PDB file of C-alpha atoms and ligand atoms in Angstrom:
ATOM      1  CA  MET A   1      35.904 -10.062   4.280  1.00 52.00           C
ATOM      2  CA  VAL A   2      36.431 -12.605   1.259  1.00 51.00           C
ATOM      3  CA  LEU A   3      38.030 -10.549  -1.810  1.00 48.00           C
ATOM      4  CA  LEU A   4      35.440 -11.010  -4.330  1.00 47.00           C
ATOM      5  CA  VAL A   5      38.373  -9.302  -6.797  1.00 52.00           C
ATOM      6  CA  ARG A   6      36.946 -11.722 -10.276  1.00 80.00           C
ATOM      7  CA  SER A   7      32.977 -10.637  -9.562  1.00 95.00           C
ATOM      8  CA  THR A   8      31.461  -7.367 -11.437  1.00 98.00           C
ATOM      9  CA  VAL A   9      29.150  -5.504 -10.026  1.00 98.00           C
ATOM     10  CA  ILE A  10      26.846  -3.495 -12.593  1.00 98.00           C
ATOM     11  CA  GLY A  11      24.807  -0.774 -11.270  1.00 98.00           C
ATOM     12  CA  GLY A  12      21.288  -0.367 -12.963  1.00 98.00           C
ATOM     13  CA  PRO A  13      19.398   3.244 -13.768  1.00 98.00           C
ATOM     14  CA  SER A  14      17.356   3.003 -10.250  1.00 98.00           C
ATOM     15  CA  SER A  15      20.265   1.627  -7.967  1.00 98.00           C
ATOM     16  CA  VAL A  16      23.556   3.533  -9.130  1.00 98.00           C
ATOM     17  CA  GLY A  17      24.155   4.501  -5.550  1.00 98.00           C
ATOM     18  CA  LEU A  18      23.398   1.456  -3.518  1.00 98.00           C
ATOM     19  CA  ALA A  19      25.304  -0.808  -6.810  1.00 98.00           C
ATOM     20  CA  LYS A  20      28.539   1.456  -5.489  1.00 98.00           C
ATOM     21  CA  LYS A  21      28.089   0.552  -2.192  1.00 98.00           C
ATOM     22  CA  ILE A  22      27.963  -2.862  -2.773  1.00 98.00           C
ATOM     23  CA  SER A  23      30.697  -3.049  -5.121  1.00 97.00           C
ATOM     24  CA  ALA A  24      32.794  -1.432  -2.458  1.00 97.00           C
ATOM     25  CA  LYS A  25      31.878  -3.685   0.048  1.00 97.00           C
ATOM     26  CA  LEU A  26      33.255  -6.662  -2.135  1.00 96.00           C
ATOM     27  CA  ASN A  27      36.122  -5.245  -3.323  1.00 94.00           C
ATOM     28  CA  ALA A  28      34.022  -5.602  -7.098  1.00 96.00           C
ATOM     29  CA  ARG A  29      34.654  -4.075 -10.055  1.00 96.00           C
ATOM     30  CA  TYR A  30      32.147  -1.281 -11.024  1.00 97.00           C
ATOM     31  CA  LEU A  31      30.304  -0.914 -14.169  1.00 98.00           C
ATOM     32  CA  GLN A  32      27.905   1.809 -15.100  1.00 97.00           C
ATOM     33  CA  ALA A  33      24.940   0.932 -17.062  1.00 98.00           C
ATOM     34  CA  GLU A  34      24.372   3.981 -19.327  1.00 98.00           C
ATOM     35  CA  LEU A  35      20.696   4.689 -20.519  1.00 98.00           C
ATOM     36  CA  ARG A  36      18.907   6.289 -23.117  1.00 98.00           C
ATOM     37  CA  VAL A  37      15.352   6.743 -23.416  1.00 97.00           C
ATOM     38  CA  PHE A  38      13.793   6.416 -27.539  1.00 98.00           C
ATOM     39  CA  PRO A  39      11.188   8.917 -28.060  1.00 97.00           C
ATOM     40  CA  ASP A  40       8.610   6.150 -27.803  1.00 97.00           C
ATOM     41  CA  GLY A  41       9.752   5.326 -24.364  1.00 95.00           C
ATOM     42  CA  GLU A  42      11.697   1.960 -25.187  1.00 97.00           C
ATOM     43  CA  SER A  43      15.078   1.986 -23.396  1.00 97.00           C
ATOM     44  CA  VAL A  44      18.044   2.001 -24.860  1.00 98.00           C
ATOM     45  CA  LEU A  45      20.606   0.290 -22.205  1.00 98.00           C
ATOM     46  CA  ARG A  46      25.126   0.082 -22.693  1.00 97.00           C
ATOM     47  CA  ILE A  47      27.451  -1.464 -19.742  1.00 97.00           C
ATOM     48  CA  LYS A  48      30.213   0.896 -19.910  1.00 91.00           C
ATOM     49  CA  GLY A  49      33.278  -1.496 -19.907  1.00 94.00           C
ATOM     50  CA  LYS A  50      33.684  -5.429 -20.153  1.00 94.00           C
ATOM     51  CA  PRO A  51      32.906  -7.556 -16.916  1.00 95.00           C
ATOM     52  CA  ASN A  52      35.468  -9.417 -15.450  1.00 89.00           C
ATOM     53  CA  LYS A  53      34.997 -13.330 -15.849  1.00 84.00           C
ATOM     54  CA  GLY A  54      33.265 -14.712 -13.083  1.00 93.00           C
ATOM     55  CA  LYS A  55      30.475 -13.571 -11.290  1.00 97.00           C
ATOM     56  CA  ILE A  56      28.224 -10.796 -12.431  1.00 98.00           C
ATOM     57  CA  ILE A  57      25.953  -9.314 -10.433  1.00 98.00           C
ATOM     58  CA  VAL A  58      23.177  -6.977 -11.395  1.00 98.00           C
ATOM     59  CA  VAL A  59      21.364  -4.283  -9.132  1.00 98.00           C
ATOM     60  CA  GLN A  60      18.578  -3.005  -9.984  1.00 98.00           C
ATOM     61  CA  SER A  61      15.261  -2.098  -8.055  1.00 98.00           C
ATOM     62  CA  THR A  62      12.145  -1.995  -9.697  1.00 98.00           C
ATOM     63  CA  TYR A  63      10.362   0.676  -8.043  1.00 98.00           C
ATOM     64  CA  PRO A  64       8.235   2.920 -10.033  1.00 98.00           C
ATOM     65  CA  PRO A  65       8.654   3.227 -13.067  1.00 97.00           C
ATOM     66  CA  VAL A  66       7.695  -0.550 -12.193  1.00 98.00           C
ATOM     67  CA  ASP A  67       7.204  -1.758 -15.656  1.00 98.00           C
ATOM     68  CA  SER A  68      10.186   0.177 -17.151  1.00 98.00           C
ATOM     69  CA  ASN A  69      12.986  -0.959 -14.250  1.00 98.00           C
ATOM     70  CA  ILE A  70      11.775  -4.248 -14.405  1.00 98.00           C
ATOM     71  CA  ILE A  71      12.615  -4.648 -18.488  1.00 98.00           C
ATOM     72  CA  GLN A  72      15.832  -2.426 -18.015  1.00 98.00           C
ATOM     73  CA  ALA A  73      16.603  -5.405 -14.889  1.00 98.00           C
ATOM     74  CA  LEU A  74      16.353  -8.419 -17.848  1.00 98.00           C
ATOM     75  CA  PHE A  75      18.033  -6.402 -20.735  1.00 98.00           C
ATOM     76  CA  LEU A  76      21.127  -6.006 -17.951  1.00 98.00           C
ATOM     77  CA  ILE A  77      20.771  -9.569 -16.769  1.00 98.00           C
ATOM     78  CA  SER A  78      20.348 -10.956 -20.003  1.00 98.00           C
ATOM     79  CA  LYS A  79      23.816  -8.845 -21.216  1.00 98.00           C
ATOM     80  CA  ALA A  80      25.613 -10.135 -18.409  1.00 98.00           C
ATOM     81  CA  ARG A  81      24.499 -13.823 -19.014  1.00 97.00           C
ATOM     82  CA  GLN A  82      26.875 -13.113 -22.381  1.00 96.00           C
ATOM     83  CA  TYR A  83      29.672 -12.984 -20.111  1.00 96.00           C
ATOM     84  CA  SER A  84      29.158 -14.989 -17.415  1.00 96.00           C
ATOM     85  CA  SER A  85      27.062 -18.454 -16.379  1.00 96.00           C
ATOM     86  CA  ASP A  86      26.746 -17.013 -12.843  1.00 97.00           C
ATOM     87  CA  VAL A  87      24.184 -13.999 -12.800  1.00 98.00           C
ATOM     88  CA  ILE A  88      22.979 -13.028  -9.243  1.00 98.00           C
ATOM     89  CA  ALA A  89      20.209 -10.335  -9.845  1.00 98.00           C
ATOM     90  CA  VAL A  90      19.837  -7.957  -6.761  1.00 99.00           C
ATOM     91  CA  ILE A  91      16.778  -6.789  -7.013  1.00 98.00           C
ATOM     92  CA  PRO A  92      16.362  -4.677  -3.854  1.00 98.00           C
ATOM     93  CA  TYR A  93      12.230  -3.771  -4.066  1.00 98.00           C
ATOM     94  CA  MET A  94      10.453  -6.511  -6.196  1.00 98.00           C
ATOM     95  CA  GLY A  95       7.421  -4.814  -7.668  1.00 98.00           C
ATOM     96  CA  TYR A  96       4.548  -7.060  -8.599  1.00 98.00           C
ATOM     97  CA  ALA A  97       4.985  -9.175  -5.242  1.00 97.00           C
ATOM     98  CA  ARG A  98       1.519  -7.995  -3.929  1.00 95.00           C
ATOM     99  CA  GLN A  99      -0.101  -9.592  -7.152  1.00 96.00           C
ATOM    100  CA  ASP A 100       0.714 -12.834  -5.835  1.00 96.00           C
ATOM    101  CA  LYS A 101      -2.661 -14.943  -6.180  1.00 95.00           C
ATOM    102  CA  VAL A 102      -5.814 -13.987  -8.086  1.00 96.00           C
ATOM    103  CA  PHE A 103      -8.051 -11.740  -5.643  1.00 92.00           C
ATOM    104  CA  LEU A 104     -10.886 -10.649  -8.660  1.00 92.00           C
ATOM    105  CA  SER A 105     -11.883 -13.413 -10.779  1.00 94.00           C
ATOM    106  CA  GLY A 106     -10.130 -13.040 -14.315  1.00 96.00           C
ATOM    107  CA  GLU A 107      -6.998 -11.296 -12.405  1.00 96.00           C
ATOM    108  CA  ILE A 108      -2.896 -12.769 -13.529  1.00 96.00           C
ATOM    109  CA  VAL A 109      -1.106 -13.833 -10.996  1.00 97.00           C
ATOM    110  CA  SER A 110       1.267 -10.821 -12.231  1.00 98.00           C
ATOM    111  CA  ILE A 111       4.494 -11.981 -10.330  1.00 98.00           C
ATOM    112  CA  SER A 112       4.356 -15.425 -11.618  1.00 98.00           C
ATOM    113  CA  VAL A 113       5.098 -13.745 -15.119  1.00 98.00           C
ATOM    114  CA  ILE A 114       7.580 -11.478 -13.613  1.00 98.00           C
ATOM    115  CA  ALA A 115       9.504 -14.518 -12.014  1.00 98.00           C
ATOM    116  CA  SER A 116       9.391 -16.559 -15.259  1.00 98.00           C
ATOM    117  CA  LEU A 117      11.133 -13.360 -17.058  1.00 98.00           C
ATOM    118  CA  PHE A 118      13.929 -13.020 -14.199  1.00 98.00           C
ATOM    119  CA  LYS A 119      14.591 -17.220 -15.524  1.00 98.00           C
ATOM    120  CA  ALA A 120      14.443 -16.450 -18.538  1.00 98.00           C
ATOM    121  CA  ALA A 121      16.563 -13.792 -18.998  1.00 98.00           C
ATOM    122  CA  GLY A 122      19.667 -15.550 -17.177  1.00 98.00           C
ATOM    123  CA  ALA A 123      19.663 -14.871 -13.773  1.00 98.00           C
ATOM    124  CA  THR A 124      20.755 -17.729 -11.962  1.00 98.00           C
ATOM    125  CA  LYS A 125      19.909 -16.413  -8.330  1.00 98.00           C
ATOM    126  CA  ILE A 126      17.853 -13.015  -6.970  1.00 98.00           C
ATOM    127  CA  ILE A 127      18.586 -11.510  -4.031  1.00 98.00           C
ATOM    128  CA  THR A 128      15.730  -9.207  -2.658  1.00 98.00           C
ATOM    129  CA  VAL A 129      14.686  -7.300   0.580  1.00 98.00           C
ATOM    130  CA  ASP A 130      11.745  -7.763   2.610  1.00 98.00           C
ATOM    131  CA  ASN A 131       9.268  -9.133  -0.531  1.00 96.00           C
ATOM    132  CA  HIS A 132       6.053  -8.372   0.555  1.00 93.00           C
ATOM    133  CA  SER A 133       4.476 -11.747   0.013  1.00 91.00           C
ATOM    134  CA  LYS A 134       6.482 -15.577   0.908  1.00 91.00           C
ATOM    135  CA  ILE A 135       3.651 -16.615  -1.600  1.00 95.00           C
ATOM    136  CA  ALA A 136       5.467 -14.534  -4.562  1.00 96.00           C
ATOM    137  CA  LEU A 137       8.935 -15.967  -3.313  1.00 97.00           C
ATOM    138  CA  ARG A 138       7.430 -19.890  -4.407  1.00 97.00           C
ATOM    139  CA  TYR A 139       6.743 -18.516  -8.116  1.00 97.00           C
ATOM    140  CA  PHE A 140      10.569 -18.251  -8.490  1.00 97.00           C
ATOM    141  CA  LYS A 141      11.757 -21.603  -9.923  1.00 95.00           C
ATOM    142  CA  ILE A 142      16.114 -19.969  -9.294  1.00 97.00           C
ATOM    143  CA  PRO A 143      17.301 -20.013  -5.990  1.00 98.00           C
ATOM    144  CA  ILE A 144      15.788 -16.504  -4.060  1.00 98.00           C
ATOM    145  CA  GLN A 145      17.222 -14.767  -0.961  1.00 98.00           C
ATOM    146  CA  ASN A 146      15.031 -12.369   0.890  1.00 98.00           C
ATOM    147  CA  ILE A 147      16.457 -10.886   3.351  1.00 98.00           C
ATOM    148  CA  THR A 148      15.394  -8.385   6.024  1.00 98.00           C
ATOM    149  CA  ALA A 149      16.514  -4.642   6.975  1.00 98.00           C
ATOM    150  CA  ILE A 150      14.180  -5.001  10.017  1.00 98.00           C
ATOM    151  CA  PRO A 151      17.074  -4.939  12.954  1.00 98.00           C
ATOM    152  CA  LEU A 152      19.147  -2.216  10.563  1.00 98.00           C
ATOM    153  CA  LEU A 153      15.465  -0.496  10.849  1.00 98.00           C
ATOM    154  CA  ALA A 154      15.153  -0.565  14.334  1.00 98.00           C
ATOM    155  CA  SER A 155      18.576   0.051  15.812  1.00 96.00           C
ATOM    156  CA  TYR A 156      18.589   3.372  13.854  1.00 96.00           C
ATOM    157  CA  PHE A 157      15.144   3.759  16.317  1.00 96.00           C
ATOM    158  CA  LYS A 158      16.815   2.245  19.110  1.00 94.00           C
ATOM    159  CA  LYS A 159      18.968   5.528  19.355  1.00 93.00           C
ATOM    160  CA  LEU A 160      15.925   8.012  19.273  1.00 93.00           C
ATOM    161  CA  ASN A 161      14.778   8.944  22.995  1.00 88.00           C
ATOM    162  CA  LEU A 162      11.104   7.526  22.507  1.00 94.00           C
ATOM    163  CA  ARG A 163       8.576   7.842  25.288  1.00 94.00           C
ATOM    164  CA  LYS A 164       7.517   4.021  26.399  1.00 95.00           C
ATOM    165  CA  PRO A 165       8.135   2.905  22.555  1.00 96.00           C
ATOM    166  CA  LEU A 166       4.942   0.677  20.678  1.00 97.00           C
ATOM    167  CA  VAL A 167       5.680  -0.992  17.567  1.00 97.00           C
ATOM    168  CA  VAL A 168       2.986  -0.831  15.468  1.00 96.00           C
ATOM    169  CA  SER A 169       1.961  -3.029  12.661  1.00 95.00           C
ATOM    170  CA  PRO A 170      -1.130  -1.436  10.512  1.00 93.00           C
ATOM    171  CA  ASP A 171      -1.923  -4.577   9.415  1.00 87.00           C
ATOM    172  CA  LEU A 172      -1.953  -8.130  10.070  1.00 86.00           C
ATOM    173  CA  PHE A 173       0.282  -9.126   7.604  1.00 84.00           C
ATOM    174  CA  TRP A 174       3.468  -7.379   8.987  1.00 88.00           C
ATOM    175  CA  SER A 175       2.747  -8.430  12.150  1.00 92.00           C
ATOM    176  CA  SER A 176       5.469 -10.498  12.877  1.00 94.00           C
ATOM    177  CA  SER A 177       8.111  -8.218  11.488  1.00 96.00           C
ATOM    178  CA  ALA A 178       6.763  -5.446  13.751  1.00 96.00           C
ATOM    179  CA  LYS A 179       7.029  -8.107  16.184  1.00 97.00           C
ATOM    180  CA  GLU A 180      11.152  -8.657  15.518  1.00 97.00           C
ATOM    181  CA  PHE A 181      11.325  -4.835  15.297  1.00 98.00           C
ATOM    182  CA  ALA A 182       9.828  -4.302  18.662  1.00 98.00           C
ATOM    183  CA  ASN A 183      11.927  -7.270  20.086  1.00 97.00           C
ATOM    184  CA  CYS A 184      15.216  -5.493  18.743  1.00 96.00           C
ATOM    185  CA  LEU A 185      14.047  -2.290  20.762  1.00 95.00           C
ATOM    186  CA  GLY A 186      13.354  -4.720  23.763  1.00 96.00           C
ATOM    187  CA  THR A 187       9.362  -3.629  23.690  1.00 96.00           C
ATOM    188  CA  LYS A 188       6.228  -4.736  22.552  1.00 95.00           C
ATOM    189  CA  SER A 189       4.085  -4.900  19.609  1.00 96.00           C
ATOM    190  CA  ILE A 190       0.335  -4.487  18.629  1.00 95.00           C
ATOM    191  CA  ALA A 191      -0.447  -5.301  15.217  1.00 94.00           C
ATOM    192  CA  LEU A 192      -3.970  -3.601  13.610  1.00 94.00           C
ATOM    193  CA  SER A 193      -6.283  -5.376  10.937  1.00 90.00           C
ATOM    194  CA  LYS A 194      -6.640  -3.903   7.864  1.00 84.00           C
ATOM    195  CA  ARG A 195      -9.419  -4.303   5.508  1.00 84.00           C
ATOM    196  CA  ARG A 196      -9.278  -3.178   1.725  1.00 79.00           C
ATOM    197  CA  ASP A 197     -12.258  -3.135  -0.410  1.00 81.00           C
ATOM    198  CA  ARG A 198     -10.435  -4.679  -3.649  1.00 77.00           C
ATOM    199  CA  LYS A 199     -12.583  -3.013  -6.205  1.00 79.00           C
ATOM    200  CA  THR A 200     -13.149   0.457  -4.253  1.00 83.00           C
ATOM    201  CA  GLY A 201      -9.483   0.726  -2.243  1.00 76.00           C
ATOM    202  CA  LYS A 202     -11.434   1.841   0.470  1.00 80.00           C
ATOM    203  CA  LEU A 203      -9.855   0.701   3.958  1.00 77.00           C
ATOM    204  CA  ARG A 204     -10.619   0.485   7.271  1.00 82.00           C
ATOM    205  CA  ILE A 205      -8.851  -0.281  10.700  1.00 84.00           C
ATOM    206  CA  LYS A 206      -9.452  -1.489  13.564  1.00 80.00           C
ATOM    207  CA  LEU A 207      -7.550  -2.991  16.733  1.00 79.00           C
ATOM    208  CA  THR A 208      -7.262  -7.084  16.697  1.00 79.00           C
ATOM    209  CA  LYS A 209      -7.206  -7.022  20.505  1.00 77.00           C
ATOM    210  CA  PRO A 210      -7.649  -4.747  23.212  1.00 76.00           C
ATOM    211  CA  ALA A 211      -4.253  -2.420  23.716  1.00 80.00           C
ATOM    212  CA  ASN A 212      -4.000   1.218  25.283  1.00 89.00           C
ATOM    213  CA  VAL A 213      -1.780   3.327  23.594  1.00 92.00           C
ATOM    214  CA  MET A 214      -1.959   6.486  25.625  1.00 94.00           C
ATOM    215  CA  GLY A 215       1.031   8.137  25.868  1.00 95.00           C
ATOM    216  CA  ARG A 216       2.935   5.648  24.677  1.00 96.00           C
ATOM    217  CA  ASP A 217       5.293   6.273  21.370  1.00 96.00           C
ATOM    218  CA  ILE A 218       4.651   4.575  18.126  1.00 96.00           C
ATOM    219  CA  ILE A 219       6.777   3.320  15.377  1.00 97.00           C
ATOM    220  CA  LEU A 220       4.287   2.211  12.624  1.00 96.00           C
ATOM    221  CA  VAL A 221       6.025  -0.068  10.851  1.00 97.00           C
ATOM    222  CA  ASP A 222       5.377  -1.676   7.621  1.00 96.00           C
ATOM    223  CA  ASP A 223       7.151  -3.429   4.440  1.00 96.00           C
ATOM    224  CA  MET A 224       6.118  -0.673   2.295  1.00 97.00           C
ATOM    225  CA  ILE A 225       4.193   3.288   2.373  1.00 96.00           C
ATOM    226  CA  SER A 226       3.382   3.564  -1.440  1.00 96.00           C
ATOM    227  CA  SER A 227      -0.143   6.322  -1.708  1.00 94.00           C
ATOM    228  CA  GLY A 228       0.361   6.401   2.305  1.00 94.00           C
ATOM    229  CA  ASP A 229      -3.121   5.831   2.939  1.00 90.00           C
ATOM    230  CA  THR A 230      -2.382   2.546   5.561  1.00 91.00           C
ATOM    231  CA  ILE A 231      -0.686   4.716   7.524  1.00 92.00           C
ATOM    232  CA  ILE A 232      -2.326   7.593   7.466  1.00 93.00           C
ATOM    233  CA  LYS A 233      -5.398   5.532   8.498  1.00 91.00           C
ATOM    234  CA  ALA A 234      -3.708   3.912  11.108  1.00 92.00           C
ATOM    235  CA  ALA A 235      -2.102   7.012  12.767  1.00 93.00           C
ATOM    236  CA  LYS A 236      -5.672   9.006  12.729  1.00 92.00           C
ATOM    237  CA  PHE A 237      -6.738   5.355  14.692  1.00 91.00           C
ATOM    238  CA  LEU A 238      -4.254   5.305  17.208  1.00 93.00           C
ATOM    239  CA  LYS A 239      -4.116   9.271  18.005  1.00 93.00           C
ATOM    240  CA  LYS A 240      -7.709   9.275  18.757  1.00 92.00           C
ATOM    241  CA  ARG A 241      -6.749   6.940  21.334  1.00 92.00           C
ATOM    242  CA  ASN A 242      -4.436   9.605  22.961  1.00 94.00           C
ATOM    243  CA  CYS A 243      -0.865   8.133  21.755  1.00 95.00           C
ATOM    244  CA  GLY A 244       2.214   9.940  22.146  1.00 94.00           C
ATOM    245  CA  LYS A 245       3.720  10.854  18.912  1.00 93.00           C
ATOM    246  CA  ILE A 246       3.834   8.907  16.104  1.00 94.00           C
ATOM    247  CA  LEU A 247       6.609   7.641  13.728  1.00 95.00           C
ATOM    248  CA  ALA A 248       7.110   5.462  10.518  1.00 96.00           C
ATOM    249  CA  ALA A 249       9.299   2.921   9.665  1.00 97.00           C
ATOM    250  CA  CYS A 250       9.396   0.751   6.319  1.00 97.00           C
ATOM    251  CA  THR A 251      11.781  -0.492   3.883  1.00 98.00           C
ATOM    252  CA  HIS A 252      10.472   0.524   0.764  1.00 98.00           C
ATOM    253  CA  ALA A 253       9.289   4.245   0.257  1.00 98.00           C
ATOM    254  CA  ILE A 254       7.801   4.376  -2.726  1.00 98.00           C
ATOM    255  CA  LEU A 255       5.997   7.210  -1.854  1.00 96.00           C
ATOM    256  CA  VAL A 256       3.476   7.387  -5.329  1.00 96.00           C
ATOM    257  CA  ASN A 257       2.182  10.907  -6.148  1.00 94.00           C
ATOM    258  CA  ASP A 258       1.454  13.212  -3.077  1.00 92.00           C
ATOM    259  CA  ALA A 259       2.028  10.948  -0.518  1.00 93.00           C
ATOM    260  CA  SER A 260       4.717  12.807   1.107  1.00 90.00           C
ATOM    261  CA  LYS A 261       2.165  15.544   0.966  1.00 90.00           C
ATOM    262  CA  LYS A 262      -0.701  13.913   2.144  1.00 91.00           C
ATOM    263  CA  ILE A 263       0.531  12.263   4.944  1.00 89.00           C
ATOM    264  CA  LYS A 264       2.587  15.851   6.004  1.00 85.00           C
ATOM    265  CA  ILE A 265      -1.073  17.217   5.880  1.00 84.00           C
ATOM    266  CA  SER A 266      -2.468  14.591   7.709  1.00 82.00           C
ATOM    267  CA  TRP A 267       0.124  14.275  10.226  1.00 75.00           C
ATOM    268  CA  SER A 268       3.257  15.601  10.255  1.00 67.00           C
ATOM    269  CA  ALA A 269       5.346  12.332   9.898  1.00 70.00           C
ATOM    270  CA  SER A 270       8.981  11.378  10.601  1.00 84.00           C
ATOM    271  CA  ILE A 271       9.264   8.874   8.160  1.00 93.00           C
ATOM    272  CA  SER A 272      12.562   6.245   7.662  1.00 96.00           C
ATOM    273  CA  SER A 273      13.451   4.182   5.364  1.00 98.00           C
ATOM    274  CA  THR A 274      16.096   2.120   2.920  1.00 98.00           C
ATOM    275  CA  ASN A 275      17.719   2.864  -0.009  1.00 98.00           C
ATOM    276  CA  THR A 276      16.318  -0.027  -1.554  1.00 98.00           C
ATOM    277  CA  ILE A 277      14.374   2.883  -3.059  1.00 98.00           C
ATOM    278  CA  PRO A 278      16.688   6.242  -2.834  1.00 98.00           C
ATOM    279  CA  VAL A 279      14.920   9.265  -1.441  1.00 96.00           C
ATOM    280  CA  THR A 280      15.031  11.145   1.188  1.00 94.00           C
ATOM    281  CA  THR A 281      13.605   8.917   4.075  1.00 95.00           C
ATOM    282  CA  SER A 282      16.004   6.845   2.866  1.00 97.00           C
ATOM    283  CA  ILE A 283      18.754   6.693   5.794  1.00 97.00           C
ATOM    284  CA  VAL A 284      19.042   3.087   6.605  1.00 98.00           C
ATOM    285  CA  ASP A 285      21.773   1.500   4.332  1.00 98.00           C
ATOM    286  CA  VAL A 286      21.305  -2.021   3.094  1.00 98.00           C
ATOM    287  CA  SER A 287      24.461  -2.380   1.349  1.00 98.00           C
ATOM    288  CA  GLU A 288      25.921  -4.993   4.120  1.00 98.00           C
ATOM    289  CA  ILE A 289      23.386  -7.265   4.447  1.00 98.00           C
ATOM    290  CA  ILE A 290      23.602  -7.583   0.339  1.00 98.00           C
ATOM    291  CA  ALA A 291      27.136  -7.787   0.083  1.00 98.00           C
ATOM    292  CA  GLN A 292      26.906 -10.792   3.341  1.00 98.00           C
ATOM    293  CA  GLU A 293      24.389 -12.898   1.110  1.00 97.00           C
ATOM    294  CA  ILE A 294      26.597 -12.443  -2.381  1.00 96.00           C
ATOM    295  CA  GLU A 295      29.860 -13.750  -0.294  1.00 81.00           C
TER     296      GLU A 295
HETATM  297  C1  R5P B 301       0.203  -4.172   2.243  1.00 70.98           C
HETATM  298  O1  R5P B 301      -0.289  -5.218   2.617  1.00 70.98           O
HETATM  299  C2  R5P B 301       1.137  -3.554   2.282  1.00 70.98           C
HETATM  300  O2  R5P B 301       2.061  -4.167   3.217  1.00 70.98           O
HETATM  301  C3  R5P B 301       1.191  -2.210   2.977  1.00 70.98           C
HETATM  302  O3  R5P B 301       0.953  -1.863   4.216  1.00 70.98           O
HETATM  303  C4  R5P B 301       1.132  -1.658   2.033  1.00 70.98           C
HETATM  304  O4  R5P B 301       1.270  -1.497   0.584  1.00 70.98           O
HETATM  305  C5  R5P B 301       1.142  -0.024   1.630  1.00 70.98           C
HETATM  306  O5  R5P B 301       0.793   0.824   1.064  1.00 70.98           O
HETATM  307  P1  R5P B 301      -0.116   1.804   0.824  1.00 70.98           P
HETATM  308  O6  R5P B 301       0.712   3.388   1.318  1.00 70.98           O
HETATM  309  O7  R5P B 301      -1.183   2.409  -0.870  1.00 70.98           O
HETATM  310  O8  R5P B 301      -1.432   1.740   2.105  1.00 70.98           O
END
């Protein structure tokens, strides 16, 4: 590994653990960003120490509270830019990536605004993990590298003793990643088709082609689990068809509100995710693949 002794990693409040790991892998200097929140909700950030000259890497995932985490990332990037002309923003989970087009007339393509803000704040490159949308990436007018955690997640599942495992994508959107996951496991994948009513949010799921899931252990693979509705619906659908046990893998476990509880009640699920979002399910570490991208 090349030693980037002159680089500095700044750990944003949402990604302290991951930032420390990336810093250790790069043998870079680590600086913590200290956060205070004013009574009116404004974030006040302070970098504890002076960055080295050279590359600065700001690590801040933008999971909920999405807006605060984004604004904090922008503040840290702008501060880093005062010290260096080479500022890499590591945004492991990129909020707003799902808002990549106008779905209902009058809506805003929010990710295009977010992309402009990262550039305006001073980021010269962005690294993100399993970004929800390839379309979203096109709005970034600075280099953006979207890396995947699928092989890492798959190698975790490889160690489990699963019966005739079948990888299932709960919607067509993530089917190529499910296929990649299945290839790593040496098994097959199928994709369900999911339709969400844009106004009511109601979900409908069906098979895209005939598939026999009976007796097979299922790994549901998605980029993110947010409300949990998608995987709950998919799990119910598969259970009705007498599959074996159902496990879930995702890169980003957002698990908003009572999602974990809902998932537990409807099907005592085992979810495995990565540390792009630090929660109890984050058992796969993405620091190495991010560090490789920085080197
Ligand atoms: C949608 O296209 C995504 O890939 C996920 O399936 C979705 O965002 C998960 O959200 P939720 O858990 O709220 O159903």
